[in-house]
Amino acid sequence: EAGVTQSPTHLIKTRGQQATLRCSPISGHTSVYWYQQALGLGLQFLLWYDEGEERNRGNFPPRFSGRQFPNYSSELNVNALELEDSALYLCASSLDYPDTQYFGPGTRLTVL
Amino acid sequence: QQQVKQSPQSLIVQKGGISIINCAYENTAFDYFPWYQQFPGKGPALLIAIRPDVSEKKEGRFTISFNKSAKQFSLHIMDSQPGDSATYFCAARMEYGNKLVFGAGTILRVKS
């Protein structure tokens, strides 16, 4: 069974640009989560989507947004990129709520 | 308070020894406590998890001990191997909102 997949693996953007990160959950999983792993800040919860709806949001500004598609895949959009947005962005999925969250390999976003 | 405090920050253990990582929390609204293992360049992988109504859970060489009254839980890795060298994160899931709150991580190095 394939795990959570994320694309792209690496993404380089300049300050002020927009970034779009994509995530495909494990087959059959309906919940998708996004976390940011920044150097020195650890893993921080960003967003939770379930059945196409945003269910919870972490302490991040509105320029971090996302959506979940009917096939349960998800994308994370970061607008007006700032240097401190440079981080590993991790997507996780779970079968249902509440259930164990399984993580993908992440997208490394670098903002220059 | 939604923090999870993890210690030590780093740990060096001889091959065959016991690795012990500790975590503490304050918020009683946590209902699930997973441990994740992360290798460089990879996403966190679920290692073992426990619910607060259980005091201990063992899976192979990995054991979680949970003390609900003290709000503490720990990971024990028996017969530590060089392949166990990785960063370990404890986490706690919020009962409402389904988000994982992570500890800061412990870098484990097992010397052969």
PDB file of C-alpha atoms in Angstrom:
ATOM      1  CA  GLU A   1       0.000   0.000   0.000  1.00  0.00           C
ATOM      2  CA  ALA A   2       1.386   3.381  -1.002  1.00  0.00           C
ATOM      3  CA  GLY A   3       1.997   5.891   1.737  1.00  0.00           C
ATOM      4  CA  VAL A   4       1.310   9.596   1.783  1.00  0.00           C
ATOM      5  CA  THR A   5       2.913  11.257  -1.222  1.00  0.00           C
ATOM      6  CA  GLN A   6       3.891  14.892  -1.574  1.00  0.00           C
ATOM      7  CA  SER A   7       5.054  17.020  -4.454  1.00  0.00           C
ATOM      8  CA  PRO A   8       7.301  18.660  -5.263  1.00  0.00           C
ATOM      9  CA  THR A   9      10.178  17.344  -3.172  1.00  0.00           C
ATOM     10  CA  HIS A  10      11.907  20.696  -3.228  1.00  0.00           C
ATOM     11  CA  LEU A  11      10.609  24.140  -4.071  1.00  0.00           C
ATOM     12  CA  ILE A  12      12.612  27.337  -4.343  1.00  0.00           C
ATOM     13  CA  LYS A  13      10.800  30.659  -4.412  1.00  0.00           C
ATOM     14  CA  THR A  14      11.670  34.277  -3.871  1.00  0.00           C
ATOM     15  CA  ARG A  15      10.180  36.533  -1.245  1.00  0.00           C
ATOM     16  CA  GLY A  16       6.714  37.768  -2.168  1.00  0.00           C
ATOM     17  CA  GLN A  17       5.916  34.885  -4.501  1.00  0.00           C
ATOM     18  CA  GLN A  18       3.278  32.206  -3.973  1.00  0.00           C
ATOM     19  CA  ALA A  19       3.970  28.521  -3.327  1.00  0.00           C
ATOM     20  CA  THR A  20       1.651  25.563  -3.922  1.00  0.00           C
ATOM     21  CA  LEU A  21       2.363  22.232  -2.284  1.00  0.00           C
ATOM     22  CA  ARG A  22       0.438  19.045  -3.009  1.00  0.00           C
ATOM     23  CA  CYS A  23      -0.416  15.965  -1.003  1.00  0.00           C
ATOM     24  CA  SER A  24      -2.052  12.634  -1.797  1.00  0.00           C
ATOM     25  CA  PRO A  25      -3.267  10.707   1.255  1.00  0.00           C
ATOM     26  CA  ILE A  26      -3.088   6.984   1.814  1.00  0.00           C
ATOM     27  CA  SER A  27      -5.835   5.278  -0.150  1.00  0.00           C
ATOM     28  CA  GLY A  28      -9.036   5.274   1.884  1.00  0.00           C
ATOM     29  CA  HIS A  29      -7.949   8.057   4.219  1.00  0.00           C
ATOM     30  CA  THR A  30     -10.307  11.006   4.335  1.00  0.00           C
ATOM     31  CA  SER A  31      -8.483  13.379   6.677  1.00  0.00           C
ATOM     32  CA  VAL A  32      -5.431  15.382   5.644  1.00  0.00           C
ATOM     33  CA  TYR A  33      -3.217  17.451   7.891  1.00  0.00           C
ATOM     34  CA  TRP A  34      -0.462  19.959   7.191  1.00  0.00           C
ATOM     35  CA  TYR A  35       2.455  20.668   9.519  1.00  0.00           C
ATOM     36  CA  GLN A  36       5.428  22.999   9.262  1.00  0.00           C
ATOM     37  CA  GLN A  37       8.834  21.825  10.459  1.00  0.00           C
ATOM     38  CA  ALA A  38      11.054  24.868  10.627  1.00  0.00           C
ATOM     39  CA  LEU A  39      14.578  24.837  11.980  1.00  0.00           C
ATOM     40  CA  GLY A  40      14.515  25.589  15.665  1.00  0.00           C
ATOM     41  CA  LEU A  41      10.725  25.649  15.869  1.00  0.00           C
ATOM     42  CA  GLY A  42       9.894  21.962  15.683  1.00  0.00           C
ATOM     43  CA  LEU A  43       6.721  20.570  14.170  1.00  0.00           C
ATOM     44  CA  GLN A  44       3.825  23.011  14.160  1.00  0.00           C
ATOM     45  CA  PHE A  45       0.241  22.175  13.203  1.00  0.00           C
ATOM     46  CA  LEU A  46      -1.042  24.189  10.255  1.00  0.00           C
ATOM     47  CA  LEU A  47      -4.355  22.823   8.956  1.00  0.00           C
ATOM     48  CA  TRP A  48      -6.724  19.873   9.131  1.00  0.00           C
ATOM     49  CA  TYR A  49      -9.103  18.962   6.307  1.00  0.00           C
ATOM     50  CA  ASP A  50     -11.754  16.304   6.461  1.00  0.00           C
ATOM     51  CA  GLU A  51     -14.360  15.501   3.821  1.00  0.00           C
ATOM     52  CA  GLY A  52     -13.415  18.624   1.901  1.00  0.00           C
ATOM     53  CA  GLU A  53     -13.872  20.997   4.818  1.00  0.00           C
ATOM     54  CA  GLU A  54     -11.325  22.864   6.905  1.00  0.00           C
ATOM     55  CA  ARG A  55     -11.829  21.511  10.435  1.00  0.00           C
ATOM     56  CA  ASN A  56      -9.057  23.195  12.391  1.00  0.00           C
ATOM     57  CA  ARG A  57      -6.341  25.722  11.872  1.00  0.00           C
ATOM     58  CA  GLY A  58      -3.097  26.364  13.717  1.00  0.00           C
ATOM     59  CA  ASN A  59      -1.633  29.693  14.749  1.00  0.00           C
ATOM     60  CA  PHE A  60      -0.545  30.809  11.271  1.00  0.00           C
ATOM     61  CA  PRO A  61      -1.454  33.939   9.287  1.00  0.00           C
ATOM     62  CA  PRO A  62      -4.228  33.846   6.643  1.00  0.00           C
ATOM     63  CA  ARG A  63      -1.688  33.768   3.804  1.00  0.00           C
ATOM     64  CA  PHE A  64      -1.378  30.073   4.644  1.00  0.00           C
ATOM     65  CA  SER A  65      -4.405  28.417   3.111  1.00  0.00           C
ATOM     66  CA  GLY A  66      -5.375  25.192   1.470  1.00  0.00           C
ATOM     67  CA  ARG A  67      -8.108  22.975   0.254  1.00  0.00           C
ATOM     68  CA  GLN A  68      -9.093  19.355  -0.045  1.00  0.00           C
ATOM     69  CA  PHE A  69     -10.386  17.937  -3.280  1.00  0.00           C
ATOM     70  CA  PRO A  70     -13.186  15.377  -3.791  1.00  0.00           C
ATOM     71  CA  ASN A  71     -10.564  12.611  -4.154  1.00  0.00           C
ATOM     72  CA  TYR A  72      -9.248  13.663  -0.695  1.00  0.00           C
ATOM     73  CA  SER A  73      -5.954  14.987  -2.031  1.00  0.00           C
ATOM     74  CA  SER A  74      -4.982  18.394  -0.754  1.00  0.00           C
ATOM     75  CA  GLU A  75      -2.932  21.407  -1.573  1.00  0.00           C
ATOM     76  CA  LEU A  76      -1.352  24.019   0.652  1.00  0.00           C
ATOM     77  CA  ASN A  77      -0.928  27.541  -0.653  1.00  0.00           C
ATOM     78  CA  VAL A  78       1.399  30.063   0.885  1.00  0.00           C
ATOM     79  CA  ASN A  79       0.994  33.603  -0.425  1.00  0.00           C
ATOM     80  CA  ALA A  80       3.358  36.556  -0.115  1.00  0.00           C
ATOM     81  CA  LEU A  81       6.245  34.318   0.879  1.00  0.00           C
ATOM     82  CA  GLU A  82       8.567  35.507   3.609  1.00  0.00           C
ATOM     83  CA  LEU A  83      12.081  34.292   4.365  1.00  0.00           C
ATOM     84  CA  GLU A  84      10.898  32.642   7.588  1.00  0.00           C
ATOM     85  CA  ASP A  85       8.500  30.449   5.611  1.00  0.00           C
ATOM     86  CA  SER A  86      11.506  28.352   4.629  1.00  0.00           C
ATOM     87  CA  ALA A  87      10.811  24.951   6.166  1.00  0.00           C
ATOM     88  CA  LEU A  88       9.879  21.350   5.557  1.00  0.00           C
ATOM     89  CA  TYR A  89       6.129  21.121   5.007  1.00  0.00           C
ATOM     90  CA  LEU A  90       4.711  17.784   6.025  1.00  0.00           C
ATOM     91  CA  CYS A  91       1.395  16.316   5.055  1.00  0.00           C
ATOM     92  CA  ALA A  92      -0.242  13.548   7.059  1.00  0.00           C
ATOM     93  CA  SER A  93      -3.407  11.549   6.581  1.00  0.00           C
ATOM     94  CA  SER A  94      -5.667   9.465   8.746  1.00  0.00           C
ATOM     95  CA  LEU A  95      -8.400   6.976   8.062  1.00  0.00           C
ATOM     96  CA  ASP A  96     -10.963   8.891  10.018  1.00  0.00           C
ATOM     97  CA  TYR A  97     -11.243  11.155  12.996  1.00  0.00           C
ATOM     98  CA  PRO A  98      -9.790  10.504  15.446  1.00  0.00           C
ATOM     99  CA  ASP A  99      -7.134   8.153  14.186  1.00  0.00           C
ATOM    100  CA  THR A 100      -3.404   7.795  13.806  1.00  0.00           C
ATOM    101  CA  GLN A 101      -1.767  10.321  11.508  1.00  0.00           C
ATOM    102  CA  TYR A 102       0.710   8.987   8.951  1.00  0.00           C
ATOM    103  CA  PHE A 103       3.201  11.402   7.481  1.00  0.00           C
ATOM    104  CA  GLY A 104       4.560  11.882   4.001  1.00  0.00           C
ATOM    105  CA  PRO A 105       8.196  12.700   3.159  1.00  0.00           C
ATOM    106  CA  GLY A 106       7.586  16.440   3.031  1.00  0.00           C
ATOM    107  CA  THR A 107       8.245  19.312   0.658  1.00  0.00           C
ATOM    108  CA  ARG A 108      11.304  21.405   1.379  1.00  0.00           C
ATOM    109  CA  LEU A 109      10.410  25.039   0.676  1.00  0.00           C
ATOM    110  CA  THR A 110      13.244  27.524   0.410  1.00  0.00           C
ATOM    111  CA  VAL A 111      12.458  31.221   0.188  1.00  0.00           C
ATOM    112  CA  LEU A 112      15.264  33.429  -1.104  1.00  0.00           C
TER     113      LEU A 112
ATOM    114  CA  GLN B   1      -1.220  25.236  27.982  1.00  0.00           C
ATOM    115  CA  GLN B   2      -0.706  23.176  24.831  1.00  0.00           C
ATOM    116  CA  GLN B   3       2.992  22.454  25.236  1.00  0.00           C
ATOM    117  CA  VAL B   4       4.708  19.109  25.344  1.00  0.00           C
ATOM    118  CA  LYS B   5       8.149  19.248  26.924  1.00  0.00           C
ATOM    119  CA  GLN B   6      10.661  16.651  25.760  1.00  0.00           C
ATOM    120  CA  SER B   7      14.034  15.710  27.207  1.00  0.00           C
ATOM    121  CA  PRO B   8      16.865  15.193  26.676  1.00  0.00           C
ATOM    122  CA  GLN B   9      17.638  17.239  23.583  1.00  0.00           C
ATOM    123  CA  SER B  10      20.263  14.706  22.533  1.00  0.00           C
ATOM    124  CA  LEU B  11      21.302  11.286  23.724  1.00  0.00           C
ATOM    125  CA  ILE B  12      24.267   9.014  23.079  1.00  0.00           C
ATOM    126  CA  VAL B  13      23.880   5.339  23.939  1.00  0.00           C
ATOM    127  CA  GLN B  14      26.132   2.375  23.440  1.00  0.00           C
ATOM    128  CA  LYS B  15      24.939  -0.445  21.213  1.00  0.00           C
ATOM    129  CA  GLY B  16      22.864  -2.854  23.272  1.00  0.00           C
ATOM    130  CA  GLY B  17      22.010  -0.228  25.861  1.00  0.00           C
ATOM    131  CA  ILE B  18      18.657   1.289  26.833  1.00  0.00           C
ATOM    132  CA  SER B  19      17.613   4.647  25.403  1.00  0.00           C
ATOM    133  CA  ILE B  20      15.116   6.618  27.479  1.00  0.00           C
ATOM    134  CA  ILE B  21      13.308   9.742  26.286  1.00  0.00           C
ATOM    135  CA  ASN B  22      10.890  11.620  28.505  1.00  0.00           C
ATOM    136  CA  CYS B  23       7.946  13.905  27.808  1.00  0.00           C
ATOM    137  CA  ALA B  24       5.640  15.915  30.023  1.00  0.00           C
ATOM    138  CA  TYR B  25       2.431  17.821  29.359  1.00  0.00           C
ATOM    139  CA  GLU B  26       0.021  20.063  31.211  1.00  0.00           C
ATOM    140  CA  ASN B  27      -3.145  20.054  29.158  1.00  0.00           C
ATOM    141  CA  THR B  28      -5.597  17.360  30.227  1.00  0.00           C
ATOM    142  CA  ALA B  29      -7.437  17.637  26.909  1.00  0.00           C
ATOM    143  CA  PHE B  30      -4.878  15.383  25.243  1.00  0.00           C
ATOM    144  CA  ASP B  31      -6.328  11.962  24.429  1.00  0.00           C
ATOM    145  CA  TYR B  32      -3.639  10.116  22.478  1.00  0.00           C
ATOM    146  CA  PHE B  33       0.152  10.024  22.726  1.00  0.00           C
ATOM    147  CA  PRO B  34       2.181   8.810  19.712  1.00  0.00           C
ATOM    148  CA  TRP B  35       5.920   8.643  19.251  1.00  0.00           C
ATOM    149  CA  TYR B  36       7.477   9.320  15.862  1.00  0.00           C
ATOM    150  CA  GLN B  37      10.911   8.474  14.491  1.00  0.00           C
ATOM    151  CA  GLN B  38      12.445  10.723  11.859  1.00  0.00           C
ATOM    152  CA  PHE B  39      15.543  10.075   9.756  1.00  0.00           C
ATOM    153  CA  PRO B  40      17.287  12.948   7.952  1.00  0.00           C
ATOM    154  CA  GLY B  41      15.414  13.972   4.812  1.00  0.00           C
ATOM    155  CA  LYS B  42      12.382  11.858   5.668  1.00  0.00           C
ATOM    156  CA  GLY B  43       8.999  12.480   7.197  1.00  0.00           C
ATOM    157  CA  PRO B  44       8.211  11.293  10.736  1.00  0.00           C
ATOM    158  CA  ALA B  45       7.217   7.633  10.931  1.00  0.00           C
ATOM    159  CA  LEU B  46       4.871   6.363  13.643  1.00  0.00           C
ATOM    160  CA  LEU B  47       6.749   4.188  16.081  1.00  0.00           C
ATOM    161  CA  ILE B  48       4.319   3.381  18.866  1.00  0.00           C
ATOM    162  CA  ALA B  49       1.351   5.093  20.512  1.00  0.00           C
ATOM    163  CA  ILE B  50      -0.628   4.908  23.746  1.00  0.00           C
ATOM    164  CA  ARG B  51      -3.951   6.129  25.104  1.00  0.00           C
ATOM    165  CA  PRO B  52      -4.228   7.601  28.630  1.00  0.00           C
ATOM    166  CA  ASP B  53      -6.198   4.671  30.028  1.00  0.00           C
ATOM    167  CA  VAL B  54      -3.166   2.386  29.593  1.00  0.00           C
ATOM    168  CA  SER B  55      -0.017   2.626  31.732  1.00  0.00           C
ATOM    169  CA  GLU B  56       2.358   0.728  29.472  1.00  0.00           C
ATOM    170  CA  LYS B  57       2.543  -0.529  25.915  1.00  0.00           C
ATOM    171  CA  LYS B  58       5.277  -2.656  24.417  1.00  0.00           C
ATOM    172  CA  GLU B  59       6.005  -3.371  20.767  1.00  0.00           C
ATOM    173  CA  GLY B  60       9.186  -5.287  20.154  1.00  0.00           C
ATOM    174  CA  ARG B  61      12.114  -3.324  21.564  1.00  0.00           C
ATOM    175  CA  PHE B  62       9.992  -0.189  22.072  1.00  0.00           C
ATOM    176  CA  THR B  63       7.987   0.494  25.240  1.00  0.00           C
ATOM    177  CA  ILE B  64       5.889   3.504  26.227  1.00  0.00           C
ATOM    178  CA  SER B  65       5.346   4.123  29.924  1.00  0.00           C
ATOM    179  CA  PHE B  66       2.493   6.493  30.770  1.00  0.00           C
ATOM    180  CA  ASN B  67       1.851   8.178  34.124  1.00  0.00           C
ATOM    181  CA  LYS B  68      -1.490   9.966  33.904  1.00  0.00           C
ATOM    182  CA  SER B  69      -1.370  11.526  37.378  1.00  0.00           C
ATOM    183  CA  ALA B  70       2.093  12.973  36.775  1.00  0.00           C
ATOM    184  CA  LYS B  71       1.229  13.904  33.167  1.00  0.00           C
ATOM    185  CA  GLN B  72       4.388  12.260  31.947  1.00  0.00           C
ATOM    186  CA  PHE B  73       5.200   9.606  29.403  1.00  0.00           C
ATOM    187  CA  SER B  74       8.413   8.071  28.198  1.00  0.00           C
ATOM    188  CA  LEU B  75       9.864   5.947  25.422  1.00  0.00           C
ATOM    189  CA  HIS B  76      12.262   3.140  26.217  1.00  0.00           C
ATOM    190  CA  ILE B  77      14.294   1.545  23.436  1.00  0.00           C
ATOM    191  CA  MET B  78      15.776  -1.726  24.609  1.00  0.00           C
ATOM    192  CA  ASP B  79      18.910  -3.236  23.028  1.00  0.00           C
ATOM    193  CA  SER B  80      19.534  -0.014  21.113  1.00  0.00           C
ATOM    194  CA  GLN B  81      21.092  -0.468  17.680  1.00  0.00           C
ATOM    195  CA  PRO B  82      23.032   1.903  15.392  1.00  0.00           C
ATOM    196  CA  GLY B  83      20.048   1.771  13.022  1.00  0.00           C
ATOM    197  CA  ASP B  84      17.954   3.395  15.767  1.00  0.00           C
ATOM    198  CA  SER B  85      20.007   6.573  15.400  1.00  0.00           C
ATOM    199  CA  ALA B  86      17.412   9.175  14.448  1.00  0.00           C
ATOM    200  CA  THR B  87      15.378  12.035  15.884  1.00  0.00           C
ATOM    201  CA  TYR B  88      12.489  10.983  18.092  1.00  0.00           C
ATOM    202  CA  PHE B  89       9.423  13.119  18.703  1.00  0.00           C
ATOM    203  CA  CYS B  90       6.780  12.605  21.320  1.00  0.00           C
ATOM    204  CA  ALA B  91       3.381  14.079  20.547  1.00  0.00           C
ATOM    205  CA  ALA B  92       0.000  14.547  22.125  1.00  0.00           C
ATOM    206  CA  ARG B  93      -3.263  14.870  20.282  1.00  0.00           C
ATOM    207  CA  MET B  94      -5.794  17.495  21.270  1.00  0.00           C
ATOM    208  CA  GLU B  95      -9.135  15.891  22.025  1.00  0.00           C
ATOM    209  CA  TYR B  96     -10.859  18.738  20.243  1.00  0.00           C
ATOM    210  CA  GLY B  97      -9.455  19.891  16.922  1.00  0.00           C
ATOM    211  CA  ASN B  98      -7.500  16.695  16.299  1.00  0.00           C
ATOM    212  CA  LYS B  99      -4.136  18.409  16.087  1.00  0.00           C
ATOM    213  CA  LEU B 100      -0.883  16.871  17.238  1.00  0.00           C
ATOM    214  CA  VAL B 101       1.293  18.933  19.558  1.00  0.00           C
ATOM    215  CA  PHE B 102       4.906  17.815  19.267  1.00  0.00           C
ATOM    216  CA  GLY B 103       7.811  17.848  21.654  1.00  0.00           C
ATOM    217  CA  ALA B 104      11.009  19.517  20.463  1.00  0.00           C
ATOM    218  CA  GLY B 105      12.633  16.213  19.546  1.00  0.00           C
ATOM    219  CA  THR B 106      15.535  14.110  20.813  1.00  0.00           C
ATOM    220  CA  ILE B 107      18.504  13.309  18.612  1.00  0.00           C
ATOM    221  CA  LEU B 108      19.562   9.761  19.439  1.00  0.00           C
ATOM    222  CA  ARG B 109      22.942   8.399  18.465  1.00  0.00           C
ATOM    223  CA  VAL B 110      23.726   4.762  19.129  1.00  0.00           C
ATOM    224  CA  LYS B 111      27.443   4.047  19.106  1.00  0.00           C
ATOM    225  CA  SER B 112      28.606   0.685  17.799  1.00  0.00           C
TER     226      SER B 112
END
